[in-house]
PDB file of C-alpha atoms in Angstrom:
ATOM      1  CA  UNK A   1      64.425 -17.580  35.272  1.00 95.00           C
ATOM      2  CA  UNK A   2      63.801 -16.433  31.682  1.00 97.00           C
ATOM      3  CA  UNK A   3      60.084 -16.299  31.664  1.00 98.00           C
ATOM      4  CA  UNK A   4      58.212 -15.795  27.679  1.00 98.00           C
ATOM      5  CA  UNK A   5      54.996 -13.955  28.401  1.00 98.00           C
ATOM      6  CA  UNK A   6      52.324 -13.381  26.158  1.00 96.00           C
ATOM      7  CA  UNK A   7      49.683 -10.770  26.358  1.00 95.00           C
ATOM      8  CA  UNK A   8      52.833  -9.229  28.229  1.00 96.00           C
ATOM      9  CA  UNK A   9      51.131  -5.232  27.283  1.00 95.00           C
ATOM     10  CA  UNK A  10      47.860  -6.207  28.371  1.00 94.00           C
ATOM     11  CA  UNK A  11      45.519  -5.163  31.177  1.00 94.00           C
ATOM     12  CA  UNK A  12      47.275  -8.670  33.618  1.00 96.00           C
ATOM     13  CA  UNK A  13      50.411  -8.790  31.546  1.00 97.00           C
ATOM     14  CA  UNK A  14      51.388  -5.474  32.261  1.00 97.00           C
ATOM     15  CA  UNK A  15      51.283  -5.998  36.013  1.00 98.00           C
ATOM     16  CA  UNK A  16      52.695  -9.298  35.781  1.00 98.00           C
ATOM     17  CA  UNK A  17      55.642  -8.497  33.866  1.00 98.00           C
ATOM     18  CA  UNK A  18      56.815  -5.719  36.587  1.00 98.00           C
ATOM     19  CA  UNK A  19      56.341  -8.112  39.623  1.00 98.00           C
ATOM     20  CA  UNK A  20      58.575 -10.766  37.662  1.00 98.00           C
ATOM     21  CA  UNK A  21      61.271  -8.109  36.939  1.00 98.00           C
ATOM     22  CA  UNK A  22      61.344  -7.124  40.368  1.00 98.00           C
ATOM     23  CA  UNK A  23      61.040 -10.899  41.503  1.00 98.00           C
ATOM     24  CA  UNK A  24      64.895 -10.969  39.521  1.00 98.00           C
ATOM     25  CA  UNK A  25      63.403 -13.324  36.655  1.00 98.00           C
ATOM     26  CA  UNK A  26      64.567 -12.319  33.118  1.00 98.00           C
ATOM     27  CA  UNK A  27      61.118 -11.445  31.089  1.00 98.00           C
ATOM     28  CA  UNK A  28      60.524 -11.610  27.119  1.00 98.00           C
ATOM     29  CA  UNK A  29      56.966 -10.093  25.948  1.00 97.00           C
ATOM     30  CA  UNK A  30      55.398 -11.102  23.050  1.00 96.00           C
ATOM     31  CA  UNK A  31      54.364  -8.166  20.953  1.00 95.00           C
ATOM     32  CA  UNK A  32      52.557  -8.181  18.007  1.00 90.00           C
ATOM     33  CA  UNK A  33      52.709  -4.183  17.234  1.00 93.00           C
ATOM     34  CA  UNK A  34      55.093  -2.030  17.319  1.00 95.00           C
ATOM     35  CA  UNK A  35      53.120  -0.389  19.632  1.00 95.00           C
ATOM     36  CA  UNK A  36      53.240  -2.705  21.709  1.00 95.00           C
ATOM     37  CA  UNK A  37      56.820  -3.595  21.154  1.00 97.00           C
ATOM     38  CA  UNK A  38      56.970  -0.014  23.066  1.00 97.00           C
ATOM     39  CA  UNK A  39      54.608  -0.949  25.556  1.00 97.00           C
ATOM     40  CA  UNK A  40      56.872  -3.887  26.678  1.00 97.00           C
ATOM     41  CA  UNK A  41      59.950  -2.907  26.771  1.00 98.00           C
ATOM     42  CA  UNK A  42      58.728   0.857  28.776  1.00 98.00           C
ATOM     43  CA  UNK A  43      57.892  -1.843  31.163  1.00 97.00           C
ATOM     44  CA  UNK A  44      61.527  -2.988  31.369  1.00 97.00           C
ATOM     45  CA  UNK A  45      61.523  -6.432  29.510  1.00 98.00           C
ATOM     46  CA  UNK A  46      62.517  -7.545  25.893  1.00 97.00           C
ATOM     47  CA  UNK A  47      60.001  -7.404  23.200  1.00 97.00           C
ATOM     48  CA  UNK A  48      59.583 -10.666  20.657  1.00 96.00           C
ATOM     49  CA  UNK A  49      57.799  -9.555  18.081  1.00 94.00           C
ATOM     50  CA  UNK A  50      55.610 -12.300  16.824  1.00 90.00           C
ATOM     51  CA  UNK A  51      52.602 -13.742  16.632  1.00 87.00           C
ATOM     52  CA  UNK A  52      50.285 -16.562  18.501  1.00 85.00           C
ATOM     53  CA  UNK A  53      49.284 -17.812  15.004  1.00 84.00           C
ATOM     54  CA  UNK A  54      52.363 -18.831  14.265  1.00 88.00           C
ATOM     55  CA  UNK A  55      53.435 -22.191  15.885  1.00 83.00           C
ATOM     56  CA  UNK A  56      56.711 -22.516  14.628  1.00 86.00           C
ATOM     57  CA  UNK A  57      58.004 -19.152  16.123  1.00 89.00           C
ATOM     58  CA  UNK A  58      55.752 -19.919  19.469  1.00 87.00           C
ATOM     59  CA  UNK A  59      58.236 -23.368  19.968  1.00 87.00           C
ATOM     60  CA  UNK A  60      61.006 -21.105  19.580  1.00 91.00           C
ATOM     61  CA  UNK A  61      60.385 -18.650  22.065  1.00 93.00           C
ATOM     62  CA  UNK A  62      59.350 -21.489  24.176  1.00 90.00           C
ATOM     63  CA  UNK A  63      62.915 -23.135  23.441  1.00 90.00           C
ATOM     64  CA  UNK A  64      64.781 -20.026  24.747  1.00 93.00           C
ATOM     65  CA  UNK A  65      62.617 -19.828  27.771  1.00 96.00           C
ATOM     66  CA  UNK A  66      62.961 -21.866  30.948  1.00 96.00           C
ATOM     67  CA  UNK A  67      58.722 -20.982  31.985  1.00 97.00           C
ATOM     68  CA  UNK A  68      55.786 -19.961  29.627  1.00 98.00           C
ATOM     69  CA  UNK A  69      53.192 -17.526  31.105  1.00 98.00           C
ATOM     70  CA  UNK A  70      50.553 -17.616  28.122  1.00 97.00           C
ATOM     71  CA  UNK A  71      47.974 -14.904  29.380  1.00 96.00           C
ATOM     72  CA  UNK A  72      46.903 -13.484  25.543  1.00 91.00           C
ATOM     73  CA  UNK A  73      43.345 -13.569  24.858  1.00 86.00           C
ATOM     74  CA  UNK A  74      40.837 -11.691  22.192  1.00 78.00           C
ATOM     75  CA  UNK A  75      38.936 -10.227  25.260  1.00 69.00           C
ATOM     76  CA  UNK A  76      37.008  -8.066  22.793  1.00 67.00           C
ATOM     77  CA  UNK A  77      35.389 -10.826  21.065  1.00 66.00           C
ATOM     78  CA  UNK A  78      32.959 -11.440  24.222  1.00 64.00           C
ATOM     79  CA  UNK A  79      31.290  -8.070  23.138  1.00 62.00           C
ATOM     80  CA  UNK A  80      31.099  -9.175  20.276  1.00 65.00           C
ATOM     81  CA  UNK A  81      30.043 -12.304  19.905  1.00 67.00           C
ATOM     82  CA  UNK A  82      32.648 -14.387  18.888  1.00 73.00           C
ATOM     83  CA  UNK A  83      33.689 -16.098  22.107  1.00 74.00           C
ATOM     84  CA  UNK A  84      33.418 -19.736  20.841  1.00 80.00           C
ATOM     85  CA  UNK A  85      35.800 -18.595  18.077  1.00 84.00           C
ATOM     86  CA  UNK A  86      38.726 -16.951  20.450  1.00 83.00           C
ATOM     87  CA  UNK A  87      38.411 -20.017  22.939  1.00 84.00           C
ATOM     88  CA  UNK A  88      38.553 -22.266  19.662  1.00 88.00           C
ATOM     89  CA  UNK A  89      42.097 -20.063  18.802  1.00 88.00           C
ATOM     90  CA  UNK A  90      43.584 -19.478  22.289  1.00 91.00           C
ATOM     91  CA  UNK A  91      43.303 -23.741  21.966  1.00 92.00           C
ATOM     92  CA  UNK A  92      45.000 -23.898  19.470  1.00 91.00           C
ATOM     93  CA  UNK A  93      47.867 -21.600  20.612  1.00 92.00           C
ATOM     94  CA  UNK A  94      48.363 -23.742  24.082  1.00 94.00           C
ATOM     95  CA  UNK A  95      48.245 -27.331  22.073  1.00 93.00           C
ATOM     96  CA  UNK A  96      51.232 -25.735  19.926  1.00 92.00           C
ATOM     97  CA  UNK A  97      53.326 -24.635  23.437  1.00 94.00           C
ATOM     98  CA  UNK A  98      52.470 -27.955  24.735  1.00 94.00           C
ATOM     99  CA  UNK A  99      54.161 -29.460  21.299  1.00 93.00           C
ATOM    100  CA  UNK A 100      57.179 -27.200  21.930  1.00 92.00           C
ATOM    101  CA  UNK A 101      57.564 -27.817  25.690  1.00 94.00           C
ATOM    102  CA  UNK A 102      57.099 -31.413  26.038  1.00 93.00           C
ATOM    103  CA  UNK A 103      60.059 -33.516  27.237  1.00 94.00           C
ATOM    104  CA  UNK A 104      61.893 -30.216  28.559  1.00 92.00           C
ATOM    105  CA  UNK A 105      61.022 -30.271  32.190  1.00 94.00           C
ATOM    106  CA  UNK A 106      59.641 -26.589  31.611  1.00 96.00           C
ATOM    107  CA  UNK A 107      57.021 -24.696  33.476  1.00 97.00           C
ATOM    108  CA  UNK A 108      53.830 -23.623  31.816  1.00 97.00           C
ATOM    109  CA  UNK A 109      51.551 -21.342  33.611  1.00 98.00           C
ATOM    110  CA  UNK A 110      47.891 -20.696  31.833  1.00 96.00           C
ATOM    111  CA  UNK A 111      44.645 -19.222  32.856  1.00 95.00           C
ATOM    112  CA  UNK A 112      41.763 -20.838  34.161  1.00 91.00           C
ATOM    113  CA  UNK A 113      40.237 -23.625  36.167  1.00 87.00           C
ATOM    114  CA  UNK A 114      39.405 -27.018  35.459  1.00 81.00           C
ATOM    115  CA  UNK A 115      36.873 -29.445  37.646  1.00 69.00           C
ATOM    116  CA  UNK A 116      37.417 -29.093  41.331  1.00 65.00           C
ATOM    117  CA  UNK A 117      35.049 -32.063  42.932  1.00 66.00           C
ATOM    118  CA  UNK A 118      32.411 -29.360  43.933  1.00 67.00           C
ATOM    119  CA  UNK A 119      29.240 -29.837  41.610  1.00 68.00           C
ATOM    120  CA  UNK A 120      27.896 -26.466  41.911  1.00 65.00           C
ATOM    121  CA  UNK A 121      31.370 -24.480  41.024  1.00 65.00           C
ATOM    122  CA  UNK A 122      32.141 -27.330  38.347  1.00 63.00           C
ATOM    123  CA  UNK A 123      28.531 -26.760  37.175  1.00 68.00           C
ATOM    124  CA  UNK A 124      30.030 -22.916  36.034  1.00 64.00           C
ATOM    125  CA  UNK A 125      33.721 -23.604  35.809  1.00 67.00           C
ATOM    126  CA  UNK A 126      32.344 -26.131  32.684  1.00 65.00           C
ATOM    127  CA  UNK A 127      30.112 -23.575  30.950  1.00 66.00           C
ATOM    128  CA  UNK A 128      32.543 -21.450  30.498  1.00 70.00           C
ATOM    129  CA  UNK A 129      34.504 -22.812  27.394  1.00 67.00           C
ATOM    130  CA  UNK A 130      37.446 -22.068  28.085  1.00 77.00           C
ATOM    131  CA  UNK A 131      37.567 -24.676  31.141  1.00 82.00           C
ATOM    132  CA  UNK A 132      38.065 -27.238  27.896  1.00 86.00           C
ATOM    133  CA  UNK A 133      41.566 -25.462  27.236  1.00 90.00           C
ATOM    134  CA  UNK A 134      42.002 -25.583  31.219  1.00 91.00           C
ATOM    135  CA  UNK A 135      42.038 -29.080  30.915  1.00 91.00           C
ATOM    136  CA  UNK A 136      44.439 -29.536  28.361  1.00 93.00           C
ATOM    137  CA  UNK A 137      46.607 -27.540  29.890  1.00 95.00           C
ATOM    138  CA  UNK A 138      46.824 -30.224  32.884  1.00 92.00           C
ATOM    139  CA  UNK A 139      47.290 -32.692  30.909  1.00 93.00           C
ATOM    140  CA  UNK A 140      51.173 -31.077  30.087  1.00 95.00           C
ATOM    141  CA  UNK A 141      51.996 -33.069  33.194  1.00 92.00           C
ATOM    142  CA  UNK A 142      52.376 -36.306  31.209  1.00 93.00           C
ATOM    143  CA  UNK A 143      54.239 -34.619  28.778  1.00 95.00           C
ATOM    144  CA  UNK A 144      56.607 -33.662  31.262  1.00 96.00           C
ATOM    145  CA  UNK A 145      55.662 -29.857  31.557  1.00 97.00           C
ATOM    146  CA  UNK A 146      55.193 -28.437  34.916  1.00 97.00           C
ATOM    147  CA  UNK A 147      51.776 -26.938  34.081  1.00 97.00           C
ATOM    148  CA  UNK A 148      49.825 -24.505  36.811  1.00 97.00           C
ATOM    149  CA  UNK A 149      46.901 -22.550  36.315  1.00 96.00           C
ATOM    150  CA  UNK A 150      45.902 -19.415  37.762  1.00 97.00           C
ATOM    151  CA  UNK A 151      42.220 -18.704  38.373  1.00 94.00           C
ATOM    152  CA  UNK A 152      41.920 -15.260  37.271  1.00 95.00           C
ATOM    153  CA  UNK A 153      38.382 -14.066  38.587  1.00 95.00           C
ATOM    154  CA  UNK A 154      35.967 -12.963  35.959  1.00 92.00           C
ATOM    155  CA  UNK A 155      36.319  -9.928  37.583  1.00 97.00           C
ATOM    156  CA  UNK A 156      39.854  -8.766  37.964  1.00 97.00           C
ATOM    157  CA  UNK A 157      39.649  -4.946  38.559  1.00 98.00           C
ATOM    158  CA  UNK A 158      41.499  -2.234  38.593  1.00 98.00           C
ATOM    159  CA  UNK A 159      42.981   1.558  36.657  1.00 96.00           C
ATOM    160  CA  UNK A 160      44.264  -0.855  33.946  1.00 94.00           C
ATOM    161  CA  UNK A 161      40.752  -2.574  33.264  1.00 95.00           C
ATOM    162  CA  UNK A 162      39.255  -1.297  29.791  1.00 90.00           C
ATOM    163  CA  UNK A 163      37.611  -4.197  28.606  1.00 86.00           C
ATOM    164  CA  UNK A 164      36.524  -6.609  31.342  1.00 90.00           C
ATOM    165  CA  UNK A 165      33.231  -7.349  32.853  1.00 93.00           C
ATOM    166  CA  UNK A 166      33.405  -3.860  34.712  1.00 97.00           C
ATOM    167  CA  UNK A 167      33.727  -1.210  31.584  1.00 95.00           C
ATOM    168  CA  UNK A 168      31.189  -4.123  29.866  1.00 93.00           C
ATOM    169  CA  UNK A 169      28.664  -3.516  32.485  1.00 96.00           C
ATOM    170  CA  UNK A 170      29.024   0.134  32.571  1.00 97.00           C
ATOM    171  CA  UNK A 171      28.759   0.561  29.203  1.00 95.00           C
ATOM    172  CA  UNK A 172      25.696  -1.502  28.664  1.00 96.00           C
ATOM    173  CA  UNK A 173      23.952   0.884  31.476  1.00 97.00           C
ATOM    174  CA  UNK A 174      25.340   4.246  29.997  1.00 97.00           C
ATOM    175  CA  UNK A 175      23.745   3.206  26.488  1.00 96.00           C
ATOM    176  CA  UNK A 176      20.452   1.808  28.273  1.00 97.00           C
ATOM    177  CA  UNK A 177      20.285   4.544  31.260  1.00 98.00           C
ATOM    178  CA  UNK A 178      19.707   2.021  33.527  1.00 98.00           C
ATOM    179  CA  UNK A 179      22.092  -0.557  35.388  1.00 98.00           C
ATOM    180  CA  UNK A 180      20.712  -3.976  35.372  1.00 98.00           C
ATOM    181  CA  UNK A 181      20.881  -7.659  37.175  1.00 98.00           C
ATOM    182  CA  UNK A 182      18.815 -10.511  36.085  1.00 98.00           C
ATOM    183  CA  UNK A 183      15.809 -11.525  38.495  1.00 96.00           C
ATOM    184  CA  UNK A 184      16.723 -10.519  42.085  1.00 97.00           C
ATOM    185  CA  UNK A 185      20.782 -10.101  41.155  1.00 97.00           C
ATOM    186  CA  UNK A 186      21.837 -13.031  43.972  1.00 98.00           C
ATOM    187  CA  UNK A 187      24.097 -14.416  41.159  1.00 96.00           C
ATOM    188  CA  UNK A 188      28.000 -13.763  41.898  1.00 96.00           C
ATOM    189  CA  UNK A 189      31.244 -12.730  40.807  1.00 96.00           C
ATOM    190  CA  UNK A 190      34.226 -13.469  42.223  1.00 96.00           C
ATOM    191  CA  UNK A 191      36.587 -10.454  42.451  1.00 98.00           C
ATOM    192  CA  UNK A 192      40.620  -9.707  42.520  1.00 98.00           C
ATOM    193  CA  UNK A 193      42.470  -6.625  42.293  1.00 98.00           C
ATOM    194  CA  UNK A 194      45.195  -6.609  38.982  1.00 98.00           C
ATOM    195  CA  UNK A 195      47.401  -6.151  41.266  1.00 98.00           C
ATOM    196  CA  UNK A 196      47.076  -8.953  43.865  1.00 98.00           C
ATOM    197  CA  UNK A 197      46.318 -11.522  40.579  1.00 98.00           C
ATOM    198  CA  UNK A 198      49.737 -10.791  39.231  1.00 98.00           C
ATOM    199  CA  UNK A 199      51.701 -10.893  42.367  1.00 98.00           C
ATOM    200  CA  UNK A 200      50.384 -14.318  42.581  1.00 98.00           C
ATOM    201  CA  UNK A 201      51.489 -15.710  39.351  1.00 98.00           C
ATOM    202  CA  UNK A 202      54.965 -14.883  40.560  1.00 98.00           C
ATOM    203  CA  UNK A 203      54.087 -16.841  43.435  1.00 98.00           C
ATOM    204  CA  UNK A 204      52.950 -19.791  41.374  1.00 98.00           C
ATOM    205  CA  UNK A 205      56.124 -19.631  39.371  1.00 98.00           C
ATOM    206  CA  UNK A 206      58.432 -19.964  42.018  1.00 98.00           C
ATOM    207  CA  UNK A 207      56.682 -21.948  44.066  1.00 97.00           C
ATOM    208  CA  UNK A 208      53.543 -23.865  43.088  1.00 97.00           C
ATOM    209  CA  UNK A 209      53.845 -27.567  42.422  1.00 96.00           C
ATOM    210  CA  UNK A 210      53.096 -29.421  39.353  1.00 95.00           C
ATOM    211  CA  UNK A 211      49.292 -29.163  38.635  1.00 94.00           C
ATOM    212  CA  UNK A 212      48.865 -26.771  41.078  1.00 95.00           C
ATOM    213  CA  UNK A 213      45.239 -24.937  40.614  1.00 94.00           C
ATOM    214  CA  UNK A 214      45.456 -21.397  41.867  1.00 96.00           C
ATOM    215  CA  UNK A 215      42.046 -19.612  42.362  1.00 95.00           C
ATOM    216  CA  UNK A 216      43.309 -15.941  42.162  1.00 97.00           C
ATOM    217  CA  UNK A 217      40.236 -14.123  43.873  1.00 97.00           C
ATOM    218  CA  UNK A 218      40.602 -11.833  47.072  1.00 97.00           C
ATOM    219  CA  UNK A 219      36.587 -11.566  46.910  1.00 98.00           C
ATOM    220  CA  UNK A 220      35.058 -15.134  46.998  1.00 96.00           C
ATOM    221  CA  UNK A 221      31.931 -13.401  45.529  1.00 96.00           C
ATOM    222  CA  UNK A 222      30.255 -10.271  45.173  1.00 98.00           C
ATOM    223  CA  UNK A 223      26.298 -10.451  44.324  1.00 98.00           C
ATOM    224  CA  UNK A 224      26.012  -9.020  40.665  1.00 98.00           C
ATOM    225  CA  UNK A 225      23.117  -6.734  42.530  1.00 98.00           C
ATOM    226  CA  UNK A 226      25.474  -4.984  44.425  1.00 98.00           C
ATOM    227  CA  UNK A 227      27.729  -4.127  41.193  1.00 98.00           C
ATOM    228  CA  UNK A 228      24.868  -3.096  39.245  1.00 98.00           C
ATOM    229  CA  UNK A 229      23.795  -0.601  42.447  1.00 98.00           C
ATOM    230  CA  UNK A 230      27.145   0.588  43.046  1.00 98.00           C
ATOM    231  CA  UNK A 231      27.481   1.295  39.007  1.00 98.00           C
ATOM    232  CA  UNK A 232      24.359   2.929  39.016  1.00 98.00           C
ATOM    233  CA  UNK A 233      24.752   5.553  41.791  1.00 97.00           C
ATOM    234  CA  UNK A 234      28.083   6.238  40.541  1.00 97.00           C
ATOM    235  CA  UNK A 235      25.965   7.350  36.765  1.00 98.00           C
ATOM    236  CA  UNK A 236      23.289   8.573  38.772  1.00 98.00           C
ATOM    237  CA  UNK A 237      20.853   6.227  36.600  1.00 98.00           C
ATOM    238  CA  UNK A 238      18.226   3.796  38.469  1.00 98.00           C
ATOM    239  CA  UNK A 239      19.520   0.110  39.006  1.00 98.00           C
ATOM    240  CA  UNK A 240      16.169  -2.221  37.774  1.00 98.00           C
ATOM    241  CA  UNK A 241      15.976  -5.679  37.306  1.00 98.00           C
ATOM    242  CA  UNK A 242      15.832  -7.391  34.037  1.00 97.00           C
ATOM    243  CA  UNK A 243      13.718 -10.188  33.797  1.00 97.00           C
ATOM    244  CA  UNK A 244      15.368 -13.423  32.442  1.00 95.00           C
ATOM    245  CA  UNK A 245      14.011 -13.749  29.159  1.00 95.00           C
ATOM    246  CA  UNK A 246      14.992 -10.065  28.565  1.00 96.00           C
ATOM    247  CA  UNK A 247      18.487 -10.613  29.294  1.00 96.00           C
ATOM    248  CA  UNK A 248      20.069 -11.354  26.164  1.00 93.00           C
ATOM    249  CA  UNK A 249      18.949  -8.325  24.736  1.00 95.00           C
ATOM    250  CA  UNK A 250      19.340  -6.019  27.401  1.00 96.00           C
ATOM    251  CA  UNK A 251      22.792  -6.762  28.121  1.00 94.00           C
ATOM    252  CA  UNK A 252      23.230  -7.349  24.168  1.00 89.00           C
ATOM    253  CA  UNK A 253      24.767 -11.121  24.184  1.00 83.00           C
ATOM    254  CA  UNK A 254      26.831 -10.455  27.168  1.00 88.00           C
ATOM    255  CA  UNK A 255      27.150 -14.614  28.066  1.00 82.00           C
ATOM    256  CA  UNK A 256      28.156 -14.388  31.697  1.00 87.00           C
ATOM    257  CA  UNK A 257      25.576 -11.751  33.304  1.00 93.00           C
ATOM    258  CA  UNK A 258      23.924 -14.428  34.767  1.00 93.00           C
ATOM    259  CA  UNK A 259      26.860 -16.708  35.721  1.00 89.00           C
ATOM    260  CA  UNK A 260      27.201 -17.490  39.774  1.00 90.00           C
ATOM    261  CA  UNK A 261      30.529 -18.301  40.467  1.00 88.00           C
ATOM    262  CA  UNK A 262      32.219 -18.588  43.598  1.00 90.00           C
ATOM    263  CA  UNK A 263      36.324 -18.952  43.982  1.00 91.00           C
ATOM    264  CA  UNK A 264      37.317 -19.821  47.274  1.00 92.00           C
ATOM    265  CA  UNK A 265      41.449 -19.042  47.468  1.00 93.00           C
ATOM    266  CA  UNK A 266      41.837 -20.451  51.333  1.00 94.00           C
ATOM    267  CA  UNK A 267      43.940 -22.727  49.319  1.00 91.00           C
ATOM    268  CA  UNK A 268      45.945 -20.463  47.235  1.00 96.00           C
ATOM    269  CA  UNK A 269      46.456 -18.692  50.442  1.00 96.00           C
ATOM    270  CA  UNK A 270      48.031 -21.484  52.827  1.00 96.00           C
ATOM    271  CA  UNK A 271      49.981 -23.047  49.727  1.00 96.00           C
ATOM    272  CA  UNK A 272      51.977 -19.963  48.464  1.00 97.00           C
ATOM    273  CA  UNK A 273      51.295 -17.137  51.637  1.00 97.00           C
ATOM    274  CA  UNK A 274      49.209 -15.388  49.063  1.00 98.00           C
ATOM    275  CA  UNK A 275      47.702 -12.514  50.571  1.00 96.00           C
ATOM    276  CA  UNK A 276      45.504  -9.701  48.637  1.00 97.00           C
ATOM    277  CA  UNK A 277      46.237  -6.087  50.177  1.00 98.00           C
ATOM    278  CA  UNK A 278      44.537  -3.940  47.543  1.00 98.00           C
ATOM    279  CA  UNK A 279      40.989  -2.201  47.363  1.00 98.00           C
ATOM    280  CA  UNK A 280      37.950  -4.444  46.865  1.00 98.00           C
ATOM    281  CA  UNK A 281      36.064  -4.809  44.075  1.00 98.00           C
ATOM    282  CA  UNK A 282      33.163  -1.770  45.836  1.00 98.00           C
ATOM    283  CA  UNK A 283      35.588   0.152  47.293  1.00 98.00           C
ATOM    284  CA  UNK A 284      37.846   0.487  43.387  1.00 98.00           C
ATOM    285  CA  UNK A 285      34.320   1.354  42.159  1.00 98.00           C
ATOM    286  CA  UNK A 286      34.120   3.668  44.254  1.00 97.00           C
ATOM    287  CA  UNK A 287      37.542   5.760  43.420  1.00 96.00           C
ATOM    288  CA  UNK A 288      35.788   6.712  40.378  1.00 96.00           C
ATOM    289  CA  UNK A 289      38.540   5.842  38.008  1.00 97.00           C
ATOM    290  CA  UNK A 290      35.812   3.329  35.735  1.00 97.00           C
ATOM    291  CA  UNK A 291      33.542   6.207  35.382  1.00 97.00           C
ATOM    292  CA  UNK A 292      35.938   8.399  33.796  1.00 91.00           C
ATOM    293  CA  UNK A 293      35.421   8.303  29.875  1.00 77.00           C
ATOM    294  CA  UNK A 294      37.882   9.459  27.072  1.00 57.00           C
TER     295      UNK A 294
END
C-alpha cells in the first residue's frame, strides 16, 4: 500500500515509518522543514513537504494515498499550557482528511481511544480532550473510511522519547530536586515501548477491521509512585509526595500527573497476534538513556 504519514520524523513516526517499509508498503512523510524533509527520507520514504494547516494540500496527499496514518501532534504545547488549543487544531486537521477520504473506501488510522463500556477507564479516556477527536474519527465509518485507532499509552517510552511524560517528569524533578507523585502515587500509567507501538500500527493496517480500537500498551499500568522512585534514584534526589492542592504548581500545569489510566491490550493481542518483546517501562529507565542530558 501507499501509506501518507504525518508526524512521519517524530518520536512514533520515525519507528513507524521503518516497520511499514520493511512491511513492503510504499510510505510518503509529511515534512514541514527541510530538516525534516532529511529526517524522512534518511529513513527511506518520500518526503511531502507541506503543512497540516493547509486542507487543500492534506486532500491531496490523501488522494494519492490508499491509507492515512495521521500521528502529528504539538506535543510541546502540554508544557506549556496550550493543550486545549493543539487538541482544538489536531481537530481540525482530521475533520479535513475525513472531507478528503470520504466515499473512497480508504483506511484512516488515528490516535486515541474513544468510550469502551467500562465507567472507570471511560471516566479518564473522556478527560482527556482529545478522546472528542477519537470520536470523530469513528464516525469515518459512515463516510465510508475504514477508520482504526491505536491507543498509544500516555507513556510510550523509549531512546527516541524527548518530550513525553518521561523527560516531563524528569525535568520537573531536576528543576525541583525532588521527584514527586500526588498523595500516596497509586494513580497509573499505562506503558509501551516505541517500538512495540509502531509494530502494531502495521498490524492494524493490514489487518484490523473497520472501527477496530487498538489499546497499544505492553504495561496495563505502572503506579506513578514507582516512576517517580525509579526517576529519583536514578538523580540521586529524594522521591516525596506532593499533596493535592500543591500539584499544579509543583509539577507546573502538567494536566495528567494525576490521571489513573489503565489499557488492557488482551484484545489487541488475540485480534492481530500483537505481542510486545521490548524492555518495560522500569527496566528502559533503568538503561540510563533518559538521564543523559545534552
Amino acid at each position: 500500500m501507499r501509506v501518507f504519514v504525518t508526524g512521519a520524523s517524530g518520536h512514533i513516526g520515525s519507528a513507524v515509518v521503518p516497520e511499514l517499509l520493511q512491511a513492503g508498503h510504499q510510505v510518503v512523510g509529511l515534512a514541514r522543514s527541510d530538516a525534516s524533509a532529511a529526517a524522512v527520507e534518511a529513513l527511506g520514504a518520500e518526503a511531502r513537504r507541506g503543512d497540516l494547516r493547509d486542507p487543500d494540500d492534506l486532500g491531496k496527499a490523501a488522494a494519492d494515498a490508499d491509507a492515512v496514518i495521521h500521528l502529528a501532534f504539538d506535543h510541546g504545547s502540554i508544557a506549556a499550557g496550550r493543550f486545549a488549543d493543539a487538541v482544538e487544531a489536531d481537530h481540525g486537521v482530521v475533520r479535513a482528511f475525513g472531507d478528503a477520504l470520504a466515499g473512497a473506501g480508504k483506511t484512516f488510522i488515528g490516535v486515541g481511544l474513544a468510550r469502551t463500556g467500562d465507567a472507570r477507564r471511560d471516566a479518564a479516556i473522556s478527560a482527556n480532550p482529545r478522546s472528542a477527536v477519537a470520536h470523530t474519527i469513528l464516525g469515518f465509518a459512515e463516510r465510508d473510511i475504514r477508520a482504526i485507532l491505536v491507543g498509544v499509552p500516555p507513556v510510550t517510552h523509549s531512546s527516541q522519547d524527548r518530550h513525553g511524560f518521561i523527560p516531563i517528569l524528569i525535568k520537573i524533578a531536576r528543576d525541583a530536586g525532588v521527584s514527586g507523585y500526588v498523595g500516596d502515587g497509586a494513580n497509573r500509567w499505562p506503558a509501551g515501548h516505541t517500538l512495540d507501538v509502531a509494530r502494531l500500527f502495521v498490524l492494524a493496517l493490514e489487518k484490523a477491521p473497520a472501527g477496530a480500537q487498538l489499546p497499544a500498551a505492553a504495561e496495563e499500568g505502572i503506579t506513578v509512585r514507582e516512576i517517580a522512585e525509579t526517576i529519583a534514584r536514578r538523580l540521586d534526589v529524594p522521591a516525596v509526595s506532593v499533596p493535592a492542592e500543591r500539584a499544579a504548581d509543583h509539577f507546573k500545569g502538567f494536566p495528567f500527573v494525576t490521571v489513573d489510566l489503565t489499557m488492557p491490550n488482551t484484545q489487541t493481542r488475540q485480534l492481530l497476534a500483537w505481542e510486545p518483546v521490548q524492555p518495560g517501562l522500569i527496566a528502559d529507565l533503568e538503561q540510563g538513556h533518559y538521564f543523559t542530558e545534552g
